[in-house]
Every structure is written in C-alpha cells, then in structure tokens.
Tab-separated table of C-alpha atoms in Angstrom:
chain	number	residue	atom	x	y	z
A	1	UNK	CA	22.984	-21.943	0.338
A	2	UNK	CA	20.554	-24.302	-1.675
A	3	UNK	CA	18.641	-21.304	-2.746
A	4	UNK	CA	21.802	-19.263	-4.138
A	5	UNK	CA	22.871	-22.990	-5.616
A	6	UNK	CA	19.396	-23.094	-7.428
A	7	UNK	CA	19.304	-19.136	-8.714
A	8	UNK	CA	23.232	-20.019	-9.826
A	9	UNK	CA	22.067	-22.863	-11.678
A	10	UNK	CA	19.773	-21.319	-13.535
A	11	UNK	CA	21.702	-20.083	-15.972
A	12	UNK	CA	21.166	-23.183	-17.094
A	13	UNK	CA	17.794	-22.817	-18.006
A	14	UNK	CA	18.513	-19.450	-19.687
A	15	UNK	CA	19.985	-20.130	-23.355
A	16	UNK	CA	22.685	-17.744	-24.640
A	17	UNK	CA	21.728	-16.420	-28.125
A	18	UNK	CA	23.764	-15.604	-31.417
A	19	UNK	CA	23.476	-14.597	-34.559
A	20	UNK	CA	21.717	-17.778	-35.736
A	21	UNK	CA	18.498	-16.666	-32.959
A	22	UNK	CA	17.182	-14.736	-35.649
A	23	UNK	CA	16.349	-17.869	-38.094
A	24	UNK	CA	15.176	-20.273	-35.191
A	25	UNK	CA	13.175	-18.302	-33.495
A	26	UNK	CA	10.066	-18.498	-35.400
A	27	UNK	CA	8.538	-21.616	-34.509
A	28	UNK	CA	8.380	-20.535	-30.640
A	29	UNK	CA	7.469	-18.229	-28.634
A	30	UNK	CA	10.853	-16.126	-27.000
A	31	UNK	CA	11.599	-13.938	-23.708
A	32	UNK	CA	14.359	-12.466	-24.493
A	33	UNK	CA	17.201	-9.988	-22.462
A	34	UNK	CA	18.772	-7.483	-24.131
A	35	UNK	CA	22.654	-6.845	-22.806
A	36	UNK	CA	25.316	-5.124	-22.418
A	37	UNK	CA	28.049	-7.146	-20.062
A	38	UNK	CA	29.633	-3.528	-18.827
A	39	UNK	CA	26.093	-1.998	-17.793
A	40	UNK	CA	25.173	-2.456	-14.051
A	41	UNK	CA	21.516	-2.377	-14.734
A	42	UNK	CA	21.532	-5.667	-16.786
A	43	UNK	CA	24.411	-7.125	-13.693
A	44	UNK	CA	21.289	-6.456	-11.308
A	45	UNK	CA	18.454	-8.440	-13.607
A	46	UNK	CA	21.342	-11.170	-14.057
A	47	UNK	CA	19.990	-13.291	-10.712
A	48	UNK	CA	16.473	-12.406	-11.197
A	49	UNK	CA	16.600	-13.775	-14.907
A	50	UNK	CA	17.988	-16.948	-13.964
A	51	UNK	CA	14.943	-17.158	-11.143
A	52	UNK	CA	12.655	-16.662	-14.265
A	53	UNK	CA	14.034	-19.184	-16.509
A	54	UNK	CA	14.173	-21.350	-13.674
A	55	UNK	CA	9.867	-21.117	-12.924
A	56	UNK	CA	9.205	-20.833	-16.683
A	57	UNK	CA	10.881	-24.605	-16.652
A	58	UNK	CA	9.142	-25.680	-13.502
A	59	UNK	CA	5.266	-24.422	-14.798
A	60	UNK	CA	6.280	-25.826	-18.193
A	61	UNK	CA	5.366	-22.894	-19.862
A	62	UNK	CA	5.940	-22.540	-23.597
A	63	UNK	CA	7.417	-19.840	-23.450
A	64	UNK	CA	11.650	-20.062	-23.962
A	65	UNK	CA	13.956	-17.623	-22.182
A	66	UNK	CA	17.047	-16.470	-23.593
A	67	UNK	CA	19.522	-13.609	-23.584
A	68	UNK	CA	21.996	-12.118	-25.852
A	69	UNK	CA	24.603	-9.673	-25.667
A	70	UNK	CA	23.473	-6.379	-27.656
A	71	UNK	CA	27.080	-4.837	-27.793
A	72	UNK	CA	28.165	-8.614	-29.568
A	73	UNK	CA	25.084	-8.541	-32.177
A	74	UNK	CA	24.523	-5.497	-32.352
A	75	UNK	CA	22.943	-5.694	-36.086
A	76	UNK	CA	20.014	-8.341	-34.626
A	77	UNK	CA	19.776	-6.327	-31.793
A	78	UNK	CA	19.004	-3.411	-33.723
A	79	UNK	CA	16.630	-4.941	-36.044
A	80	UNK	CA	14.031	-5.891	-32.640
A	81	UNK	CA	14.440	-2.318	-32.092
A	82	UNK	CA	16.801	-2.280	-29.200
A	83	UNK	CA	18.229	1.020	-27.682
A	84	UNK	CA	18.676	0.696	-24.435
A	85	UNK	CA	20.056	-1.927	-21.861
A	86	UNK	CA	18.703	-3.758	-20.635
A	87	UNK	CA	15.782	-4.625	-22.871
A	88	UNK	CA	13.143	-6.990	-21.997
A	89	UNK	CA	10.986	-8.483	-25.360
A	90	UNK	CA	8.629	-11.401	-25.783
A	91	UNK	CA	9.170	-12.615	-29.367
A	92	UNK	CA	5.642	-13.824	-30.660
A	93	UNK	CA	5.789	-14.652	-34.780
A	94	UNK	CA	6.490	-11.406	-36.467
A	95	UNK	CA	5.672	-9.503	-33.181
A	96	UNK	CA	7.910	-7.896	-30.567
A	97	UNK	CA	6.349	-6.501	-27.246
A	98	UNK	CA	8.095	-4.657	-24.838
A	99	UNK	CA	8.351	-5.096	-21.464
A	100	UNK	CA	8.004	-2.000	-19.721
A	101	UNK	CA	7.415	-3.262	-15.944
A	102	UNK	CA	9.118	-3.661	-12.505
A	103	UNK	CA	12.253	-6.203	-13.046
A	104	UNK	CA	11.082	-8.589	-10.228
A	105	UNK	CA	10.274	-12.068	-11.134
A	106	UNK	CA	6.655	-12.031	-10.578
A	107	UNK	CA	5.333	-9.090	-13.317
A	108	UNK	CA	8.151	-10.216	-15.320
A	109	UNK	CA	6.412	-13.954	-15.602
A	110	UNK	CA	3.002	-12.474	-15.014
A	111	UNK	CA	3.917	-10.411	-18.420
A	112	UNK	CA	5.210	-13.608	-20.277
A	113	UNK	CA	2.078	-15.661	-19.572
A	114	UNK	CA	-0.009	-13.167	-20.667
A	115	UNK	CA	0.999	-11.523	-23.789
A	116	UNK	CA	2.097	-15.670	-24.981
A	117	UNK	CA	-1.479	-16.729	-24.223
A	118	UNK	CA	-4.274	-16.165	-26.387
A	119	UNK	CA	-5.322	-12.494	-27.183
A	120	UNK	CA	-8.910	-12.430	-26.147
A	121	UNK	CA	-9.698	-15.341	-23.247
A	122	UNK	CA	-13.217	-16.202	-23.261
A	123	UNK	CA	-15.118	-16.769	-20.324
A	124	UNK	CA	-17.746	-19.314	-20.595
A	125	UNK	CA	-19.390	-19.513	-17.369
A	126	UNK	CA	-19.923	-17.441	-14.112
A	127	UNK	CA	-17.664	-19.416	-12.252
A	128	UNK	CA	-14.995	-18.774	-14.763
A	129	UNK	CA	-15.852	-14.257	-14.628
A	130	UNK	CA	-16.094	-14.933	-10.450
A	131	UNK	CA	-12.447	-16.602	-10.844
A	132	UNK	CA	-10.930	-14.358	-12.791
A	133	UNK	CA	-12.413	-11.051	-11.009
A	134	UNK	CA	-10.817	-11.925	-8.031
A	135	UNK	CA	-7.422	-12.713	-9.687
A	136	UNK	CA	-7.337	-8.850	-11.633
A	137	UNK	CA	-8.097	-5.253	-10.334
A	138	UNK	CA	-9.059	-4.348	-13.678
A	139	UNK	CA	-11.259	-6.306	-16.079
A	140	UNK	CA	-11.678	-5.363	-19.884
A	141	UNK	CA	-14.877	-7.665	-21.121
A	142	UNK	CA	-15.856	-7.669	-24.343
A	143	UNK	CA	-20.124	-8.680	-24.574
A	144	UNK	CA	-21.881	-9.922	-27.810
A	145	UNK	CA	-21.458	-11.459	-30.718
A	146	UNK	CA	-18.971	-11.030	-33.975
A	147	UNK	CA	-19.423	-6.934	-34.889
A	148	UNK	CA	-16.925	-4.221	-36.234
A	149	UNK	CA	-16.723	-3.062	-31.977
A	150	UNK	CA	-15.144	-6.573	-31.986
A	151	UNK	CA	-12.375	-5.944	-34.627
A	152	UNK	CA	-11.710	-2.767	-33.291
A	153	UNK	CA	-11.510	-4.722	-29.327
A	154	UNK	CA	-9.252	-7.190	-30.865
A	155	UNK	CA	-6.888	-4.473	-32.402
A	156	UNK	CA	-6.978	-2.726	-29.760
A	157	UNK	CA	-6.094	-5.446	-27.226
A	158	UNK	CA	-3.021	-6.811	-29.451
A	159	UNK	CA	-1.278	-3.370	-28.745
A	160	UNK	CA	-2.103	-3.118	-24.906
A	161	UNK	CA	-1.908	-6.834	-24.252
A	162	UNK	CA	1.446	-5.738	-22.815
A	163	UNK	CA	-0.417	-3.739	-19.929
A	164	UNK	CA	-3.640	-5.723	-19.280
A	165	UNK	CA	-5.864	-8.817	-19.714
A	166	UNK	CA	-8.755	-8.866	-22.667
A	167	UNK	CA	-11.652	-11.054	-21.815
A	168	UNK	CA	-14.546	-12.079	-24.055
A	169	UNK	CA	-17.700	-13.392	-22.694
A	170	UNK	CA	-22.076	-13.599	-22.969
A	171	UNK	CA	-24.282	-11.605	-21.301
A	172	UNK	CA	-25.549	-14.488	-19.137
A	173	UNK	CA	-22.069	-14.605	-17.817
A	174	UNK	CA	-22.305	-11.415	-16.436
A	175	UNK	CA	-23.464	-10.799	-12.799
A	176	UNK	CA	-26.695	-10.158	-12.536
A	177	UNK	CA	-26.277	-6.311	-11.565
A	178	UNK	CA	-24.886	-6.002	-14.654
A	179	UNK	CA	-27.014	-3.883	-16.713
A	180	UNK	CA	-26.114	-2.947	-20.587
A	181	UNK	CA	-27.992	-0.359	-22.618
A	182	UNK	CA	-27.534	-2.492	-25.738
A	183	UNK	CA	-24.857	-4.896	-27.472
A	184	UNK	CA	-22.331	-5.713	-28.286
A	185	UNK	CA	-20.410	-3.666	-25.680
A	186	UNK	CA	-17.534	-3.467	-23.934
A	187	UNK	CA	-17.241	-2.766	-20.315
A	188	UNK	CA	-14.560	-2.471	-17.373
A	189	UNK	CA	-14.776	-4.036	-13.938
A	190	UNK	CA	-12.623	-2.109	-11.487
A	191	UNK	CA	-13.390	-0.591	-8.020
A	192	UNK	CA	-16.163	-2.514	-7.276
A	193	UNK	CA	-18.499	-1.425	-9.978
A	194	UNK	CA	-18.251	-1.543	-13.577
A	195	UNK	CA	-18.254	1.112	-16.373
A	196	UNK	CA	-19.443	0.624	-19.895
A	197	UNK	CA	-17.516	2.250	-23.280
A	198	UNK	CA	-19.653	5.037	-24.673
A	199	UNK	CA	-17.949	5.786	-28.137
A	200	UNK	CA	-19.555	9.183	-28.107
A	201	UNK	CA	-18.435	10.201	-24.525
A	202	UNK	CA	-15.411	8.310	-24.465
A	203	UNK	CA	-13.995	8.465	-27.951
A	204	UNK	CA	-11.555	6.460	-29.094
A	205	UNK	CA	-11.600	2.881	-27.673
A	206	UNK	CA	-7.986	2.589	-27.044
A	207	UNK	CA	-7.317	6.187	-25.338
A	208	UNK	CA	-10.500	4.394	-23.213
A	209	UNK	CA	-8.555	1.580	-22.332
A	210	UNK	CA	-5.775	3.185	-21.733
A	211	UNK	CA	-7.160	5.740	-19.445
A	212	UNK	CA	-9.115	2.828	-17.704
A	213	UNK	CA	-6.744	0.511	-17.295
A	214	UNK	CA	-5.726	1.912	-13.331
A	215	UNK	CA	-7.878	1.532	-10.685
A	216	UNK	CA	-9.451	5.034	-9.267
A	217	UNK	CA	-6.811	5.340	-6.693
A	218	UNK	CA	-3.415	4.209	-6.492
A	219	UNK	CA	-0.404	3.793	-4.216
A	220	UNK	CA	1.808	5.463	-7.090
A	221	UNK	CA	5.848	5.180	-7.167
A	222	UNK	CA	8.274	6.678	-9.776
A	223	UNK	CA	7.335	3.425	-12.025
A	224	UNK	CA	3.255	4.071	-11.594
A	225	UNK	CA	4.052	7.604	-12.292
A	226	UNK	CA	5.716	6.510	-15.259
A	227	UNK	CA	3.204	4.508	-16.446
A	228	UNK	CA	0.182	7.059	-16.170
A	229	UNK	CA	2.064	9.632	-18.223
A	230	UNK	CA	0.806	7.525	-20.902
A	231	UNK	CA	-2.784	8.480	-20.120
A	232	UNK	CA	-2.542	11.923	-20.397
A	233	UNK	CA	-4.454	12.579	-16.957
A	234	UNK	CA	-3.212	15.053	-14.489
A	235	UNK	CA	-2.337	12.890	-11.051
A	236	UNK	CA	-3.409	14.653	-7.341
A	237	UNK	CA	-1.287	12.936	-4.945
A	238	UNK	CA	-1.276	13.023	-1.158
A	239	UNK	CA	2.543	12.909	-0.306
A	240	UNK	CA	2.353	11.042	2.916
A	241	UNK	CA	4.319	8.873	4.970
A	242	UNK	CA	2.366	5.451	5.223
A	243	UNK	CA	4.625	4.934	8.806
A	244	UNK	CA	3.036	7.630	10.455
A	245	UNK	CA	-1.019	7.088	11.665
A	246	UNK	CA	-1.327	10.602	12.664
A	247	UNK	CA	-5.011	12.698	11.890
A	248	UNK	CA	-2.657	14.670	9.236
A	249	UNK	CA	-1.566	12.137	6.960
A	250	UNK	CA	-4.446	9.587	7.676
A	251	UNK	CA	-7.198	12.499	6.970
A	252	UNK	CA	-5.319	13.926	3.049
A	253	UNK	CA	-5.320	10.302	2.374
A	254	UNK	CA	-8.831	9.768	2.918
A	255	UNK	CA	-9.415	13.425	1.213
A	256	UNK	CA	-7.957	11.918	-1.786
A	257	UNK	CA	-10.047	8.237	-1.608
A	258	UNK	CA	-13.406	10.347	-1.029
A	259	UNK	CA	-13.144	12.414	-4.293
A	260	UNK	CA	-11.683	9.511	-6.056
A	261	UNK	CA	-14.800	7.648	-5.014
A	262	UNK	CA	-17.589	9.755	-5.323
A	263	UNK	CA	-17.000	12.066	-7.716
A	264	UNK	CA	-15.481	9.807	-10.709
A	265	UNK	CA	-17.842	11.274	-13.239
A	266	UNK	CA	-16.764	14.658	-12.939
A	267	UNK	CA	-13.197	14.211	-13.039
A	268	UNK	CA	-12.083	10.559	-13.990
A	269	UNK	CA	-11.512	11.666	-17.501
A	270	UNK	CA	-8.713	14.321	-16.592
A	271	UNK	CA	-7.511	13.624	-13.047
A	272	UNK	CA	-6.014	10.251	-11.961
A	273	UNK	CA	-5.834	9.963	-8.041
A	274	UNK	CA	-3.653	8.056	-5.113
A	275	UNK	CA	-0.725	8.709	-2.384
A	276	UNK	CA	2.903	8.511	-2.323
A	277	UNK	CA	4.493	7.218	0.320
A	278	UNK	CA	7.688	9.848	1.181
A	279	UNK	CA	8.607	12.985	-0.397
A	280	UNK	CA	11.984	11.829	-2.058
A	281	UNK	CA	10.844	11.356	-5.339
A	282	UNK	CA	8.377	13.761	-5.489
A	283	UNK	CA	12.162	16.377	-4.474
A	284	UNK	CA	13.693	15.560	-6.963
A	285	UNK	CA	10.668	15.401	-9.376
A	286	UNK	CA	9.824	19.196	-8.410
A	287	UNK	CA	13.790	20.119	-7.559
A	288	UNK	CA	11.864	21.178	-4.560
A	289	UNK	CA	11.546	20.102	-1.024
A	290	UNK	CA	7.856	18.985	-0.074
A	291	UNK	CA	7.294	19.490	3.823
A	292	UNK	CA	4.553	16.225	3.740
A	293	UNK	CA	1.760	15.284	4.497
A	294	UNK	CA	0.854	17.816	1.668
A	295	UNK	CA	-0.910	17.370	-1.643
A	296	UNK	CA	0.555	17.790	-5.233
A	297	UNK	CA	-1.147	17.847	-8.360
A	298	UNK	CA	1.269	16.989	-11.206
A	299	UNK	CA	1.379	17.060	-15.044
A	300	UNK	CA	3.338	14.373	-16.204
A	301	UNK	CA	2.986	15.290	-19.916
A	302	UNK	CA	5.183	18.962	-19.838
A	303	UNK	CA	6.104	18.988	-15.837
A	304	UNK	CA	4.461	21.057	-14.980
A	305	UNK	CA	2.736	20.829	-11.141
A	306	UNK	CA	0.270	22.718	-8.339
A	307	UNK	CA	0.282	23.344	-4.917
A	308	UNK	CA	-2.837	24.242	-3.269
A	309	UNK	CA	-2.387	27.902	-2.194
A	310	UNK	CA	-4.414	27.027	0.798
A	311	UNK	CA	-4.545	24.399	3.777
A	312	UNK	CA	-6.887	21.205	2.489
A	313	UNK	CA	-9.218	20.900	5.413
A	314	UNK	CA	-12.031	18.325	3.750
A	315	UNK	CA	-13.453	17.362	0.359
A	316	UNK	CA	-15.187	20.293	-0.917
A	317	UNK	CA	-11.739	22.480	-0.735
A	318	UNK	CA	-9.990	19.691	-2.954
A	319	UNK	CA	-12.985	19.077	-4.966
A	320	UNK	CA	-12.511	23.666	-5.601
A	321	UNK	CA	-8.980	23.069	-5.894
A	322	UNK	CA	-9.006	20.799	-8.934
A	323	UNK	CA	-11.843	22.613	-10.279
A	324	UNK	CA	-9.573	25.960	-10.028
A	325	UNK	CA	-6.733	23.667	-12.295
A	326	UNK	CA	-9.393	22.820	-14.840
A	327	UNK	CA	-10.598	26.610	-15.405
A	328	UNK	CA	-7.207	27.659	-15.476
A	329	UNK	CA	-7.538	30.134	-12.578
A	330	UNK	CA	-4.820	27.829	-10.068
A	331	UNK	CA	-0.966	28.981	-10.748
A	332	UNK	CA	1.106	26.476	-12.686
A	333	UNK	CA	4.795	25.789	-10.974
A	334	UNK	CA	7.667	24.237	-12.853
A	335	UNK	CA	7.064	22.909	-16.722
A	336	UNK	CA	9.869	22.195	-19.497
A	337	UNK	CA	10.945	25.892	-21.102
A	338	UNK	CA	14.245	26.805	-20.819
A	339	UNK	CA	15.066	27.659	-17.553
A	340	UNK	CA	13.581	24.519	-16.037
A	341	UNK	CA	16.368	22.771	-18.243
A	342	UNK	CA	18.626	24.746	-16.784
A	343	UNK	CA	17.905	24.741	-13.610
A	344	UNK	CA	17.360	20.483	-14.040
A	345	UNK	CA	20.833	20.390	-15.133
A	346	UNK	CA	22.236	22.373	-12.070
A	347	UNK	CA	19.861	20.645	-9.595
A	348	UNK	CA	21.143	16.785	-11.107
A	349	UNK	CA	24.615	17.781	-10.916
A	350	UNK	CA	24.572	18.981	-7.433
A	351	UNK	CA	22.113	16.021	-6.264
A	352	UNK	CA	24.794	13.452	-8.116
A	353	UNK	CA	27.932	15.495	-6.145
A	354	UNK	CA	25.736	15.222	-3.157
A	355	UNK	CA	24.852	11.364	-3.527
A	356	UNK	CA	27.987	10.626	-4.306
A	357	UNK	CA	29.947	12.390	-0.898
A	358	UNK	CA	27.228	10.835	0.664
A	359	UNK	CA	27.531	7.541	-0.227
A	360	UNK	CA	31.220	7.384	-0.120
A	361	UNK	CA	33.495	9.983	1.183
A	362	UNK	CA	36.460	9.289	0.082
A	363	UNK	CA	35.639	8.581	-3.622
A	364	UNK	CA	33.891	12.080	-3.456
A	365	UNK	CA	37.001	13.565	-2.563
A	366	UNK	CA	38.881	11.928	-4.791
A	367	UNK	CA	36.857	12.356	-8.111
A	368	UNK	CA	36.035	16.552	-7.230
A	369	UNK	CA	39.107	17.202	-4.912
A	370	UNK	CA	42.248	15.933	-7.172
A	371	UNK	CA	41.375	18.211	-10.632
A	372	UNK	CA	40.173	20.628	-8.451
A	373	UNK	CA	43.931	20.468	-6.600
A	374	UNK	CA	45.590	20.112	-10.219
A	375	UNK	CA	43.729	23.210	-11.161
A	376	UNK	CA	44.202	25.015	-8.022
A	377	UNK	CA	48.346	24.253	-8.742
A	378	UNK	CA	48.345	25.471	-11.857
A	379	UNK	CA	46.814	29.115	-11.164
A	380	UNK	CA	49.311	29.108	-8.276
A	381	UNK	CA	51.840	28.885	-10.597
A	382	UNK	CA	51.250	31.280	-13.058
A	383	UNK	CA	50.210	33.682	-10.447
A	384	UNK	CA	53.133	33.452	-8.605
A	385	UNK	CA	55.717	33.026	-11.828
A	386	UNK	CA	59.064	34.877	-11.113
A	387	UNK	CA	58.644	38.219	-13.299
A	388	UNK	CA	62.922	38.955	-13.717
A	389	UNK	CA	63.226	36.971	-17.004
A	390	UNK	CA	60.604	39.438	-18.502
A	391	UNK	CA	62.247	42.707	-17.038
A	392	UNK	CA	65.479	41.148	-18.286
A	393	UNK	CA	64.452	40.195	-21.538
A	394	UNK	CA	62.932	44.103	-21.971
A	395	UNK	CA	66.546	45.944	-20.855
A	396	UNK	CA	68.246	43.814	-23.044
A	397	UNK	CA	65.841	44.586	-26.265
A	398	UNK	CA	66.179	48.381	-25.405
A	399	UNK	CA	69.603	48.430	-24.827
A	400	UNK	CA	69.680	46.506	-28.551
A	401	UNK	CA	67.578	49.374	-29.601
A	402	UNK	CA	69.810	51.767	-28.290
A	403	UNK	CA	72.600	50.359	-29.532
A	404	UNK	CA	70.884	50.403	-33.378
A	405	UNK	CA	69.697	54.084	-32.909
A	406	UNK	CA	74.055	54.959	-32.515
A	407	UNK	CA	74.926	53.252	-35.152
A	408	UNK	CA	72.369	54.558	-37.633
A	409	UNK	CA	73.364	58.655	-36.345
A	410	UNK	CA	77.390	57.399	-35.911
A	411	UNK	CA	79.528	58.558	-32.886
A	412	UNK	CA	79.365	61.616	-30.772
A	413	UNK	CA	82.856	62.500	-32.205
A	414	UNK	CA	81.781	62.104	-36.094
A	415	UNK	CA	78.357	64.205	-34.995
A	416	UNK	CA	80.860	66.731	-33.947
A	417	UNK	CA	82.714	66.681	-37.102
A	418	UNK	CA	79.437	66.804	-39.219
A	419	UNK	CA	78.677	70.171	-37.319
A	420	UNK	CA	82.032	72.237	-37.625
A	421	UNK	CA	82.075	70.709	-41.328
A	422	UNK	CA	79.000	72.459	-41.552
A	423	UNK	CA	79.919	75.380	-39.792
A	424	UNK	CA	83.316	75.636	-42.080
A	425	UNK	CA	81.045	75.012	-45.713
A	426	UNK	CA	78.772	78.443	-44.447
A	427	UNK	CA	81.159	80.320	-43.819
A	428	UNK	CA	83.156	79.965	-47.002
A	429	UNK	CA	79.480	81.275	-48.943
A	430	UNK	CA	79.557	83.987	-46.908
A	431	UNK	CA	83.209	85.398	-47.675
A	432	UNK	CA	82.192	84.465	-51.551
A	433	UNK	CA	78.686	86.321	-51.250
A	434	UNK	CA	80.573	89.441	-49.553
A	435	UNK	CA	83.191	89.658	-52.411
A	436	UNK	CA	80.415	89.910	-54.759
A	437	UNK	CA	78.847	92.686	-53.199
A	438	UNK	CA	82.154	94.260	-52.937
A	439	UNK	CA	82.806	93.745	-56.939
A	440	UNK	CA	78.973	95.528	-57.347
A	441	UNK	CA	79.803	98.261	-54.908
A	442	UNK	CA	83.545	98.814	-57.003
C-alpha cells in the first residue's frame, strides 16, 4: 500500500504542460509524454511515468519530466513532430530525440541520462574504460586527437545518442591487447574483443555504428526485431523455447552462438544472429505456424523469410544454408506484393475475431453475433415476403387494361352495328354498279 501511495503521488513530480511549455522550455532540459487521455497505450505508461518522475527527483537529475495532452495542444504537439500516442521526447535546446525503447522505467531513465549528458564522455584513465566496460555490452571509443574522423564521430553520435553511448579516450587508456593500425580511430568493444572502423571496408561511419551497435547474438523479441530492421541485416533465429533443456532446442541454440562466434567476418556485415524464445510472434510475423525448435531466417526490410529445406544437424549445414541465401540459390517465402497484403489483411482480421472470442466470450458474441442476427432477419424477411399484393396489384392493372382496350373498339353491340352498316353501304354499290351495266347493255 506504501508503494501504490508513492507511484500515486508521483504525479506530483510530473508537471502538466500547456501552451506556454513552448516559451519556457529552453533554459532546461525536458522529458516529455505525448497524450491522448482516450488511448489505452498512454493509460498503461500513466503509473510507470509517475515512477520516473519520481527517481528523476530522488537522483536529482537535471532533467524535468512533464506531460501534455496532444489532442488539447495539438498545434505544439505538432510542431515536436508528434503523430502518434503516446510519444516519448527529451527536449535538449533546439533538439528533439525520440524515444523509441521498451516503456519500463529503467531504459526509459537509462535513455534520459544519456542523451541529457554530454555527447562524447571522455575517459581519462584505465580505471575509468574498466568501469564503464563492465557497465555497457557495446562500447563506441573514439582514439586520437582533434581530426575530420572526429567531426564526423561527433555528428554521427548526436543522431544515435538515442541508441548508444559515445566515448572518447587516449591510446594509453586502452587495454593493452589493444592494437591500432594507426590514429585517430575509432573502435567497438563488444563480445569480448574489439573491432576497429575501416572506412574502406566498412563505409560509411554511421551505417557502421549502426550495424555495430548489437552484440553478435541476441535474445531478440518483437521490440529487438524492431530495432534491427534499422540495420538492414538479414536476422537467423533459432525459435526455441528457453523452458525446455532438451538436446533439440539446446543444440540450434548453440548452432546459432557457434557461427555467430566464429565466423563474424564472413557474415557480420549481412546476417545478424540470436534466439527467440516461443513461436507466437514469429506466427503471426510469417501468418504461419512454426513447429519449434526450428530456425528462421528473416528479412525485416520487405518480409520476406527462409526456412531451411533441410534438417540443421551442426554448423557447417547452417554455415551452407546462409551461404545458399546470399547466392540467391535458397527459396524466398512471404515478402510485401500484393497478395501478402491480402492475405495480412485476412490473417489480422481472423487473428483479432479469434483473440477477441478468446479473451471474452460473450463480447465476441455480442460484437459478430447481433449484426450478423440483424442481417440474418432481414434476408428472412424479404425471402419470405407474402407475394399476393404483387399478383393482386398485376390482375388489377390488366383488368384496367382490359377495360381501356373496350372502350377504345366500343361495345360488342355497336361492333355489330359497324358490321351490318357495312354490310348495308356494299350492297347498295352493288345494285348501283349492276344498273349501270344494265343502262350499257340497253
């Protein structure tokens, strides 16, 4: 009960913004929530906001949180580039970075201490690189002194600052197996070794970064997955489940560590590895149903995926499987044409009807059985609509037809009438045309 007290109370330690937020906030440095007060997503980061303005107070960080209802100002809201709810943004001067991690307390401070501190962090002593290598799974270090590699670093890390630490340091610093073909240089601790930025090899130095900025293998989730789509790598997963220890799942796992491991130089450029734990996501990823432990090799950039089209015994038949995916010779599944659309839109609508019976019965059969019933009513009814009134309303127009047809012709008696008239008017021509052959004849 103190707990829920405290996180209740810390609304207090949240400030409610308005439109005068957009002249005062200059002089410090913001976290700010996006709203909307009808959207369930922002009703769930409610609690866990309060819990963050509550240990930004307590660690006396500089950093201020607030939140303001989008739907109420809209117009700033727009102007910080807001279009969707909620919206996580640390305000810094004239800058605006987006929070684009889990919505738990810890990476949501974790995010707000970083991108508020400085840009680059020097290190100046080994102490200092031993501390801070133990505190991050990835280490960007910038070596040497002031060069146009150390612009570009600094330009760089002000648009991924968001994602990762940017450290600065000596080469005396450095561990002593630590060796750099020249300076200055930048270089990226992660898996127990370190690799070093070739701009020839590697290109630009932010698609480096970027692409280095995971560790070799990963326990990926829908958010990780997320995440790597931004590196452009294809991601070989072993769908697993991490509750069962049998040879199966245990030995794809370590399949996918072993090529991670030893053969980074061949493939760490195009192929990010790691397991998922379950095959739900991965279902409705593929709108296909995964019988795990199995492996996947997916395309997060056009959806496309691969299935090995054999059984994975060891290393060498993965290591020939993603070499049959980089020649082009391995059969591409899914992808975004068309009928994928299509089929996405069937496959979410049944999966929503589905989720929804599941989760509650009776609201299922409310919401799809009553205009189903209405419907169902209505084609009852104009199937089974009496037909007399139409056969009526059809004698009665023909009998009016009939009825015009007798007056137009008259009676049966005037017909009559018309005929011996007739009759009477040829006869008289012929007595006249037989006197005037008589007269000839005389």
């Amino acid at each position: 009960s103190v707990l829920a007290h405290a996180v209740a109370s810390g609304a207090g330690f949240v400030e409610d913004l308005d439109e005068s937020f957009k002249e005062n906030r200059k002089d410090d440095i913001w976290l700010v929530d996006f709203y909307a007060p009808w959207c369930g997503h922002c009703k769930k980061l409610e609690p866990v906001w309060n819990e963050v303005g509550i240990e930004m107070r307590n660690m006396g960080s500089p950093v201020k949180v607030g939140k303001m209802d989008a739907t109420s100002f809209s117009s700033i809201a727009s102007e910080f580039g807001v279009r969707g709810y909620p919206t996580i943004k640390l305000l810094k001067g004239d800058l605006a970075y987006n929070y684009r991690g889990p919505r738990t307390k810890d990476d949501i401070i974790e995010f707000a201490n970083r991108v508020a501190g400085p840009l680059i962090r020097p290190l100046p002593s080994q102490h200092m690189f031993d501390h801070v290598q133990k505190r991050h799974r990835v280490l960007f270090v910038y070596v040497g002194g002031e060069s146009p590699l150390k612009e570009k670093y600094i330009e760089v890390a002000s648009e991924l600052i968001v994602y990762t630490y940017f450290f600065s340091a000596s080469e005396d610093v450095l561990p002593e197996y630590v060796t750099l073909p020249e300076l200055p240089a930048v270089v990226v601790f992660k898996d127990g070794t370190y690799f070093v930025y070739d701009e020839y090899e590697d290109g630009d130095l932010s698609s480096w970064i970027n692409r280095e900025r995971f560790q070799g293998y990963l326990n990926v989730d829908g958010f990780t997955l997320y995440e790597l789509g931004d590196t452009g790598k294809l991601v070989a997963i072993a769908v697993i489940d991490d509750k069962n220890s049998s040879v199966e799942h245990t030995r794809l796992k370590s399949i996918i560590q072993e090529v991670a491991r030893d053969y980074r130089d061949h493939f760490h450029r195009d192929f990010q590895f790691g397991h998922m734990d379950g095959n739900d996501y991965i279902n409705s990823l593929l709108m296909d149903d995964l019988t795990i432990p199995t492996i996947v090799v997916l395309n997060t950039s056009n959806q496309q995926y691969f299935l090995p089209d054999r059984h994975i015994e060891n290393t060498e038949d993965m290591v020939q499987f993603i070499n049959n995916i980089l020649d082009g010779t391995a059969e591409a599944q899914g992808g975004d044409g068309l009928l994928q659309r299509i089929k996405r839109i069937i496959y979410d609508a049944k999966s929503t009807v589905a989720s929804v019976f599941k989760s509650s019965p009776l609201l299922g059969c409310f919401l799809f059985g009553l205009p189903l019933g209405v419907i169902s009513i209505m084609c009852y009814g104009i199937c089974t609509a009496d037909p007399d009134g139409g056969i009526e309303e059809h004698e009665a127009a023909k009998k009016e037809h009939g009825d015009r047809e007798l007056t137009d012709e008259g009676s049966e008696e005037e017909q009559e009438e018309d005929k011996n008239g007739k009759y009477t008017e040829l006869s008289d021509g012929e007595l006249k045309q037989k006197d005037i052959m008589e007269k000839k004849k005389d």
